[in-house]
Amino acid sequence: MRYVNLITLLLIIVGGINWLLVGVSNTDLVATIFGGQDSMLSTIVYVLVGLSALWQLVPLSRAFSVGEATAESSVGRH
Protein backbone atom coordinates (compact mmCIF):
# COMPACT_ATOMS: atom_id res chain seq x y z
CA MET A 1 0.00 0.00 0.00
CA ARG A 2 2.90 2.33 0.62
CA TYR A 3 3.79 2.33 -3.08
CA VAL A 4 0.19 2.96 -4.10
CA ASN A 5 0.06 5.92 -1.72
CA LEU A 6 3.33 7.31 -3.10
CA ILE A 7 2.21 6.91 -6.72
CA THR A 8 -1.19 8.48 -6.07
CA LEU A 9 0.43 11.35 -4.19
CA LEU A 10 2.80 11.92 -7.12
CA LEU A 11 -0.13 11.95 -9.55
CA ILE A 12 -1.98 14.48 -7.40
CA ILE A 13 1.11 16.69 -7.40
CA VAL A 14 1.30 16.42 -11.20
CA GLY A 15 -2.38 17.37 -11.40
CA GLY A 16 -1.87 20.30 -9.06
CA ILE A 17 1.06 21.60 -11.07
CA ASN A 18 -0.98 21.20 -14.24
CA TRP A 19 -3.82 23.28 -12.73
CA LEU A 20 -1.30 25.89 -11.59
CA LEU A 21 -0.08 26.21 -15.18
CA VAL A 22 -3.66 26.41 -16.45
CA GLY A 23 -4.43 29.19 -13.98
CA VAL A 24 -1.24 31.18 -14.48
CA SER A 25 -0.56 30.80 -18.19
CA ASN A 26 -3.62 29.05 -19.64
CA THR A 27 -1.37 26.10 -20.57
CA ASP A 28 -2.59 22.54 -20.02
CA LEU A 29 0.70 20.66 -19.84
CA VAL A 30 -0.96 17.22 -19.84
CA ALA A 31 -2.87 18.09 -23.01
CA THR A 32 0.25 19.56 -24.60
CA ILE A 33 2.33 16.45 -23.88
CA PHE A 34 -0.33 13.87 -24.79
CA GLY A 35 -1.93 15.40 -27.87
CA GLY A 36 -4.77 17.63 -26.70
CA GLN A 37 -7.49 17.47 -24.07
CA ASP A 38 -9.58 15.06 -26.11
CA SER A 39 -6.82 12.51 -26.73
CA MET A 40 -7.09 9.10 -25.09
CA LEU A 41 -3.77 9.50 -23.26
CA SER A 42 -4.79 12.85 -21.76
CA THR A 43 -8.09 11.36 -20.66
CA ILE A 44 -6.25 8.48 -18.99
CA VAL A 45 -3.97 10.89 -17.11
CA TYR A 46 -6.93 13.03 -16.01
CA VAL A 47 -8.79 9.93 -14.78
CA LEU A 48 -5.73 8.62 -12.94
CA VAL A 49 -5.23 11.97 -11.21
CA GLY A 50 -8.89 12.01 -10.16
CA LEU A 51 -8.78 8.42 -8.90
CA SER A 52 -5.59 9.26 -7.03
CA ALA A 53 -7.35 12.11 -5.26
CA LEU A 54 -10.14 9.73 -4.23
CA TRP A 55 -7.60 7.18 -3.02
CA GLN A 56 -5.86 9.81 -0.88
CA LEU A 57 -9.11 10.48 0.99
CA VAL A 58 -8.45 7.29 2.98
CA PRO A 59 -5.15 8.46 4.56
CA LEU A 60 -6.66 11.90 5.04
CA SER A 61 -9.61 10.49 6.96
CA ARG A 62 -7.23 8.38 9.07
CA ALA A 63 -5.17 11.47 9.84
CA PHE A 64 -8.26 13.23 11.15
CA SER A 65 -9.48 10.27 13.17
CA VAL A 66 -6.26 8.96 14.76
CA GLY A 67 -3.71 11.73 14.31
CA GLU A 68 -1.29 12.27 11.47
CA ALA A 69 1.67 10.31 12.86
CA THR A 70 -0.48 7.26 13.63
CA ALA A 71 -2.17 7.43 10.22
CA GLU A 72 1.19 7.51 8.43
CA SER A 73 2.53 4.55 10.40
CA SER A 74 -0.54 2.43 9.63
CA VAL A 75 -0.72 3.10 5.87
CA GLY A 76 1.19 -0.04 4.91
CA ARG A 77 -0.68 -2.30 7.35
CA HIS A 78 -4.05 -2.34 5.55
PDB file of C-alpha atoms in Angstrom:
ATOM      1  CA  MET A   1       0.000   0.000   0.000  1.00  0.00           C
ATOM      2  CA  ARG A   2       2.901   2.332   0.622  1.00  0.00           C
ATOM      3  CA  TYR A   3       3.791   2.326  -3.079  1.00  0.00           C
ATOM      4  CA  VAL A   4       0.190   2.965  -4.100  1.00  0.00           C
ATOM      5  CA  ASN A   5       0.061   5.924  -1.722  1.00  0.00           C
ATOM      6  CA  LEU A   6       3.325   7.312  -3.098  1.00  0.00           C
ATOM      7  CA  ILE A   7       2.211   6.907  -6.719  1.00  0.00           C
ATOM      8  CA  THR A   8      -1.185   8.476  -6.066  1.00  0.00           C
ATOM      9  CA  LEU A   9       0.427  11.353  -4.190  1.00  0.00           C
ATOM     10  CA  LEU A  10       2.797  11.919  -7.119  1.00  0.00           C
ATOM     11  CA  LEU A  11      -0.130  11.946  -9.554  1.00  0.00           C
ATOM     12  CA  ILE A  12      -1.980  14.476  -7.396  1.00  0.00           C
ATOM     13  CA  ILE A  13       1.106  16.689  -7.401  1.00  0.00           C
ATOM     14  CA  VAL A  14       1.303  16.415 -11.203  1.00  0.00           C
ATOM     15  CA  GLY A  15      -2.381  17.368 -11.399  1.00  0.00           C
ATOM     16  CA  GLY A  16      -1.871  20.303  -9.059  1.00  0.00           C
ATOM     17  CA  ILE A  17       1.065  21.601 -11.068  1.00  0.00           C
ATOM     18  CA  ASN A  18      -0.985  21.204 -14.238  1.00  0.00           C
ATOM     19  CA  TRP A  19      -3.825  23.285 -12.730  1.00  0.00           C
ATOM     20  CA  LEU A  20      -1.297  25.895 -11.590  1.00  0.00           C
ATOM     21  CA  LEU A  21      -0.078  26.209 -15.182  1.00  0.00           C
ATOM     22  CA  VAL A  22      -3.661  26.411 -16.453  1.00  0.00           C
ATOM     23  CA  GLY A  23      -4.429  29.190 -13.979  1.00  0.00           C
ATOM     24  CA  VAL A  24      -1.239  31.183 -14.475  1.00  0.00           C
ATOM     25  CA  SER A  25      -0.556  30.804 -18.190  1.00  0.00           C
ATOM     26  CA  ASN A  26      -3.615  29.048 -19.643  1.00  0.00           C
ATOM     27  CA  THR A  27      -1.373  26.098 -20.565  1.00  0.00           C
ATOM     28  CA  ASP A  28      -2.590  22.535 -20.023  1.00  0.00           C
ATOM     29  CA  LEU A  29       0.698  20.656 -19.840  1.00  0.00           C
ATOM     30  CA  VAL A  30      -0.964  17.224 -19.842  1.00  0.00           C
ATOM     31  CA  ALA A  31      -2.866  18.088 -23.015  1.00  0.00           C
ATOM     32  CA  THR A  32       0.254  19.557 -24.597  1.00  0.00           C
ATOM     33  CA  ILE A  33       2.330  16.446 -23.884  1.00  0.00           C
ATOM     34  CA  PHE A  34      -0.325  13.873 -24.790  1.00  0.00           C
ATOM     35  CA  GLY A  35      -1.930  15.404 -27.867  1.00  0.00           C
ATOM     36  CA  GLY A  36      -4.767  17.628 -26.696  1.00  0.00           C
ATOM     37  CA  GLN A  37      -7.488  17.466 -24.066  1.00  0.00           C
ATOM     38  CA  ASP A  38      -9.577  15.055 -26.106  1.00  0.00           C
ATOM     39  CA  SER A  39      -6.815  12.507 -26.726  1.00  0.00           C
ATOM     40  CA  MET A  40      -7.092   9.098 -25.088  1.00  0.00           C
ATOM     41  CA  LEU A  41      -3.768   9.499 -23.258  1.00  0.00           C
ATOM     42  CA  SER A  42      -4.788  12.849 -21.760  1.00  0.00           C
ATOM     43  CA  THR A  43      -8.086  11.361 -20.660  1.00  0.00           C
ATOM     44  CA  ILE A  44      -6.251   8.476 -18.989  1.00  0.00           C
ATOM     45  CA  VAL A  45      -3.968  10.885 -17.115  1.00  0.00           C
ATOM     46  CA  TYR A  46      -6.926  13.030 -16.010  1.00  0.00           C
ATOM     47  CA  VAL A  47      -8.791   9.932 -14.777  1.00  0.00           C
ATOM     48  CA  LEU A  48      -5.728   8.616 -12.942  1.00  0.00           C
ATOM     49  CA  VAL A  49      -5.232  11.968 -11.212  1.00  0.00           C
ATOM     50  CA  GLY A  50      -8.886  12.013 -10.161  1.00  0.00           C
ATOM     51  CA  LEU A  51      -8.776   8.421  -8.900  1.00  0.00           C
ATOM     52  CA  SER A  52      -5.585   9.260  -7.031  1.00  0.00           C
ATOM     53  CA  ALA A  53      -7.351  12.107  -5.262  1.00  0.00           C
ATOM     54  CA  LEU A  54     -10.141   9.732  -4.229  1.00  0.00           C
ATOM     55  CA  TRP A  55      -7.596   7.184  -3.017  1.00  0.00           C
ATOM     56  CA  GLN A  56      -5.855   9.814  -0.876  1.00  0.00           C
ATOM     57  CA  LEU A  57      -9.112  10.483   0.985  1.00  0.00           C
ATOM     58  CA  VAL A  58      -8.450   7.294   2.985  1.00  0.00           C
ATOM     59  CA  PRO A  59      -5.151   8.460   4.561  1.00  0.00           C
ATOM     60  CA  LEU A  60      -6.661  11.905   5.044  1.00  0.00           C
ATOM     61  CA  SER A  61      -9.613  10.489   6.960  1.00  0.00           C
ATOM     62  CA  ARG A  62      -7.232   8.379   9.075  1.00  0.00           C
ATOM     63  CA  ALA A  63      -5.167  11.465   9.841  1.00  0.00           C
ATOM     64  CA  PHE A  64      -8.256  13.233  11.151  1.00  0.00           C
ATOM     65  CA  SER A  65      -9.482  10.267  13.173  1.00  0.00           C
ATOM     66  CA  VAL A  66      -6.258   8.956  14.762  1.00  0.00           C
ATOM     67  CA  GLY A  67      -3.714  11.730  14.311  1.00  0.00           C
ATOM     68  CA  GLU A  68      -1.286  12.273  11.474  1.00  0.00           C
ATOM     69  CA  ALA A  69       1.674  10.314  12.861  1.00  0.00           C
ATOM     70  CA  THR A  70      -0.475   7.263  13.630  1.00  0.00           C
ATOM     71  CA  ALA A  71      -2.166   7.429  10.221  1.00  0.00           C
ATOM     72  CA  GLU A  72       1.194   7.510   8.427  1.00  0.00           C
ATOM     73  CA  SER A  73       2.533   4.548  10.398  1.00  0.00           C
ATOM     74  CA  SER A  74      -0.545   2.427   9.626  1.00  0.00           C
ATOM     75  CA  VAL A  75      -0.715   3.097   5.873  1.00  0.00           C
ATOM     76  CA  GLY A  76       1.190  -0.042   4.912  1.00  0.00           C
ATOM     77  CA  ARG A  77      -0.676  -2.299   7.347  1.00  0.00           C
ATOM     78  CA  HIS A  78      -4.046  -2.337   5.550  1.00  0.00           C
TER      79      HIS A  78
END
